[in-house]
Short mmCIF file of C-alpha atoms in Angstrom, two decimals:
data_model
loop_
_atom_site.label_atom_id
_atom_site.label_comp_id
_atom_site.label_asym_id
_atom_site.label_seq_id
_atom_site.Cartn_x
_atom_site.Cartn_y
_atom_site.Cartn_z
CA MET A 189 131.41 99.68 117.75
CA LEU A 190 127.99 99.94 120.11
CA GLY A 191 128.38 102.26 122.96
CA ALA A 192 127.20 101.38 126.41
CA LYS A 193 124.29 103.31 125.75
CA SER A 194 123.49 101.46 122.55
CA LEU A 195 124.07 98.00 124.35
CA GLU A 196 122.02 98.99 127.37
CA PHE A 197 119.30 99.89 125.08
CA VAL A 198 119.49 96.60 123.01
CA SER A 199 119.84 94.42 126.28
CA ALA A 200 116.74 96.34 127.64
CA PHE A 201 114.89 95.92 124.34
CA LEU A 202 115.51 92.02 124.50
CA HIS A 203 114.11 91.78 127.85
CA LEU A 204 110.90 93.72 126.81
CA THR A 205 110.16 92.39 123.59
CA ARG A 206 108.66 89.15 122.83
CA GLY A 207 109.28 86.73 119.67
CA ILE A 208 112.21 88.65 118.62
CA GLY A 209 116.08 87.97 119.17
CA TRP A 210 119.49 89.60 118.79
CA LYS A 211 122.81 87.91 117.87
CA GLN A 212 126.13 88.99 116.63
CA SER A 213 125.63 88.91 112.79
CA PRO A 214 127.90 87.39 110.30
CA GLN A 215 130.52 89.53 107.97
CA PRO A 216 127.85 91.21 105.69
CA THR A 217 128.36 90.93 101.70
CA MET A 218 126.50 91.97 98.95
CA GLU A 219 127.27 89.54 95.75
CA ASP A 220 127.75 91.19 92.57
CA THR A 221 124.71 89.55 90.78
CA PRO A 222 122.56 91.09 88.18
CA PRO A 223 120.32 93.88 89.72
CA SER A 224 116.49 93.30 90.27
CA TYR A 225 113.92 94.33 87.73
CA LYS A 226 113.10 98.20 87.95
CA GLN A 227 116.04 98.64 89.91
CA THR A 228 118.18 101.76 89.28
CA PRO A 229 121.30 101.46 91.39
CA LYS A 230 123.50 104.61 91.09
CA THR A 231 126.56 102.52 90.78
CA GLN A 232 126.95 98.85 89.90
CA GLN A 233 129.83 98.03 92.37
CA SER A 234 129.28 95.60 95.12
CA CYS A 235 129.78 97.13 98.43
CA GLY A 236 133.18 96.16 99.97
CA PHE A 237 132.21 96.04 103.97
CA ASP A 238 135.05 94.74 106.36
CA ALA A 239 133.68 93.06 109.28
CA ASN A 240 136.86 94.35 111.65
CA LYS A 241 136.01 98.20 110.66
CA LEU A 242 132.30 98.30 110.88
CA ASP A 243 130.58 100.84 113.27
CA LEU A 244 127.59 98.59 113.66
CA LYS A 245 126.97 95.00 113.43
CA LEU A 246 123.65 93.86 114.47
CA SER A 247 121.54 90.88 113.72
CA VAL A 248 117.81 90.58 114.77
CA THR A 249 115.42 87.71 114.29
CA LEU A 250 111.50 88.39 114.78
CA ALA A 251 108.57 86.16 114.69
CA ALA A 252 106.55 86.44 111.40
CA ASP A 253 103.97 88.69 112.96
CA ARG A 254 103.07 91.83 111.46
CA ASP A 255 102.81 93.50 114.93
CA ALA A 256 106.36 92.46 115.69
CA VAL A 257 107.75 94.79 112.50
CA ASP A 258 107.13 98.44 113.87
CA PRO A 259 108.85 97.70 117.27
CA VAL A 260 112.06 96.03 115.36
CA VAL A 261 111.90 98.88 112.87
CA ARG A 262 111.91 101.43 115.60
CA SER A 263 114.57 99.87 117.74
CA VAL A 264 117.05 99.22 114.77
CA MET A 265 116.63 102.94 113.69
CA GLU A 266 117.20 104.34 117.22
CA VAL A 267 120.72 102.70 117.06
CA VAL A 268 121.29 103.71 113.55
CA ARG A 269 120.61 107.27 114.40
CA GLU A 270 122.69 107.06 117.67
CA ILE A 271 125.59 105.59 115.79
CA LYS A 272 125.10 108.01 113.09
CA CYS A 273 125.36 105.35 110.31
CA ALA A 274 123.63 107.44 107.65
CA PRO A 275 122.99 111.13 108.53
CA GLY A 276 120.29 112.73 106.73
CA ARG A 277 119.11 109.36 105.22
CA GLU A 278 117.61 107.74 107.92
CA ASP A 279 113.93 108.24 107.01
CA ASP A 280 114.61 106.60 103.59
CA ILE A 281 116.19 103.61 105.45
CA GLU A 282 113.28 103.60 108.00
CA LEU A 283 110.73 103.18 105.14
CA ALA A 284 112.93 100.74 103.42
CA LEU A 285 113.36 98.49 106.27
CA THR A 286 109.52 98.48 107.18
CA GLU A 287 108.57 97.47 103.79
CA ALA A 288 111.37 94.95 103.52
CA LEU A 289 110.45 93.22 106.80
CA ALA A 290 106.63 93.59 106.21
CA ASN A 291 106.94 91.91 102.78
CA ALA A 292 109.07 89.13 104.45
CA VAL A 293 106.28 88.67 107.03
CA VAL A 294 103.33 88.65 105.00
CA HIS A 295 104.61 87.27 101.83
CA GLY A 296 107.36 84.95 102.89
CA ALA A 297 106.54 83.70 105.99
CA LYS A 298 102.47 83.98 105.54
CA ASN A 299 102.00 85.81 108.86
CA ASP A 300 102.75 82.55 110.74
CA PRO A 301 104.30 83.70 114.00
CA SER A 302 105.86 79.97 114.37
CA LYS A 303 108.33 81.12 111.45
CA VAL A 304 111.33 83.28 111.83
CA VAL A 305 112.23 86.48 109.67
CA GLU A 306 116.03 87.55 110.02
CA CYS A 307 117.56 91.05 109.60
CA ASP A 308 121.36 91.88 109.61
CA VAL A 309 122.32 95.44 109.57
CA ALA A 310 125.94 96.88 109.01
CA CYS A 311 127.40 100.06 108.67
CA ASP A 312 130.70 101.93 108.47
CA SER A 313 131.52 105.58 107.29
CA GLU A 314 133.14 104.46 104.09
CA HIS A 315 130.52 102.23 102.39
CA GLY A 316 127.22 103.48 104.25
CA ILE A 317 124.54 100.80 105.78
CA LEU A 318 123.73 97.43 104.51
CA ILE A 319 120.45 95.64 105.33
CA ILE A 320 119.91 91.94 104.81
CA VAL A 321 116.16 90.69 105.49
CA ARG A 322 115.91 86.81 104.93
CA ASP A 323 112.38 84.98 105.00
CA PRO A 324 111.47 81.43 105.21
CA GLY A 325 109.39 81.72 101.97
CA SER A 326 109.62 79.55 98.79
CA GLY A 327 110.66 83.17 97.20
CA PHE A 328 109.35 84.80 94.09
CA ASP A 329 110.91 86.22 90.71
CA PRO A 330 111.22 90.12 91.24
CA THR A 331 110.58 90.49 87.56
CA LYS A 332 107.19 89.38 87.77
CA ILE A 333 106.16 92.23 90.07
CA ALA A 334 103.59 94.39 88.41
CA ASP A 335 104.84 98.01 88.04
CA PRO A 336 102.57 100.22 90.27
CA CYS A 337 103.06 103.19 88.53
CA HIS A 338 101.10 101.75 85.32
CA GLY A 339 97.56 100.93 84.42
CA GLU A 340 95.11 99.39 86.74
CA ASN A 341 98.21 99.09 89.24
CA ILE A 342 98.13 102.73 90.19
CA TYR A 343 94.65 102.00 91.67
CA ALA A 344 95.55 98.94 93.69
CA ASN A 345 95.72 99.15 97.53
CA HIS A 346 99.09 97.10 97.47
CA GLY A 347 102.12 96.30 95.54
CA ARG A 348 104.32 99.49 96.30
CA GLY A 349 106.67 97.80 98.60
CA ILE A 350 109.60 97.05 96.53
CA TYR A 351 108.86 99.80 94.29
CA LEU A 352 109.33 101.98 97.36
CA ILE A 353 112.38 100.11 98.51
CA ASN A 354 114.19 100.73 95.06
CA GLN A 355 113.41 104.46 94.86
CA LEU A 356 114.81 104.91 98.58
CA MET A 357 117.80 102.78 98.70
CA ASP A 358 121.02 103.06 96.59
CA GLU A 359 121.18 99.61 95.53
CA VAL A 360 118.73 96.77 95.97
CA ARG A 361 119.41 92.91 94.94
CA PHE A 362 117.22 89.86 95.51
CA HIS A 363 119.26 86.62 96.32
CA LYS A 364 118.29 82.87 97.07
CA ASN A 365 115.26 82.95 94.80
CA GLY A 366 113.89 86.03 96.22
CA THR A 367 113.81 85.13 99.88
CA GLU A 368 116.64 87.45 100.66
CA ILE A 369 116.85 91.29 99.88
CA HIS A 370 119.92 93.44 100.11
CA MET A 371 119.62 97.05 100.56
CA LEU A 372 122.45 99.32 100.36
CA LYS A 373 122.31 102.89 101.34
CA ARG A 374 125.76 105.01 100.91
#
């Protein structure tokens, strides 16, 4: 559970940050669907988070503005570090979260600040940390993403976010036509 210091931090952050909201998140799940293209999970298990045993359950909404991503990531990661959700793995989680939120803002919501991106974070000592990012876009087919390690893609100045997420997290799955990404770090 969140300690008094974390709750004070979240409360203070809410008052200081425009266009961002926090709420109680629903029970997190990761459906056992086929993995995304180029995904190499270390295990094919679905995660079994129990909402009653979570060390952290957090839900954040942010305006689809690129400038909102970094403050949200910093705030979420401060809580994750304080709760010790993933000791020694925080840098991987931070970069994956940054990439997922940036993709949701830029590609899903088309940088439209009137649209909202959602992020749910849950962790427990047994299963690790689960992050779900949802965007209001029409979605995409992850199998159509070009591999940034081959051909002309090597020289592109974009197109590495999903690749990085798959390298950094233990399990990555796309749902709802690609408008929702589930990232698990054990």
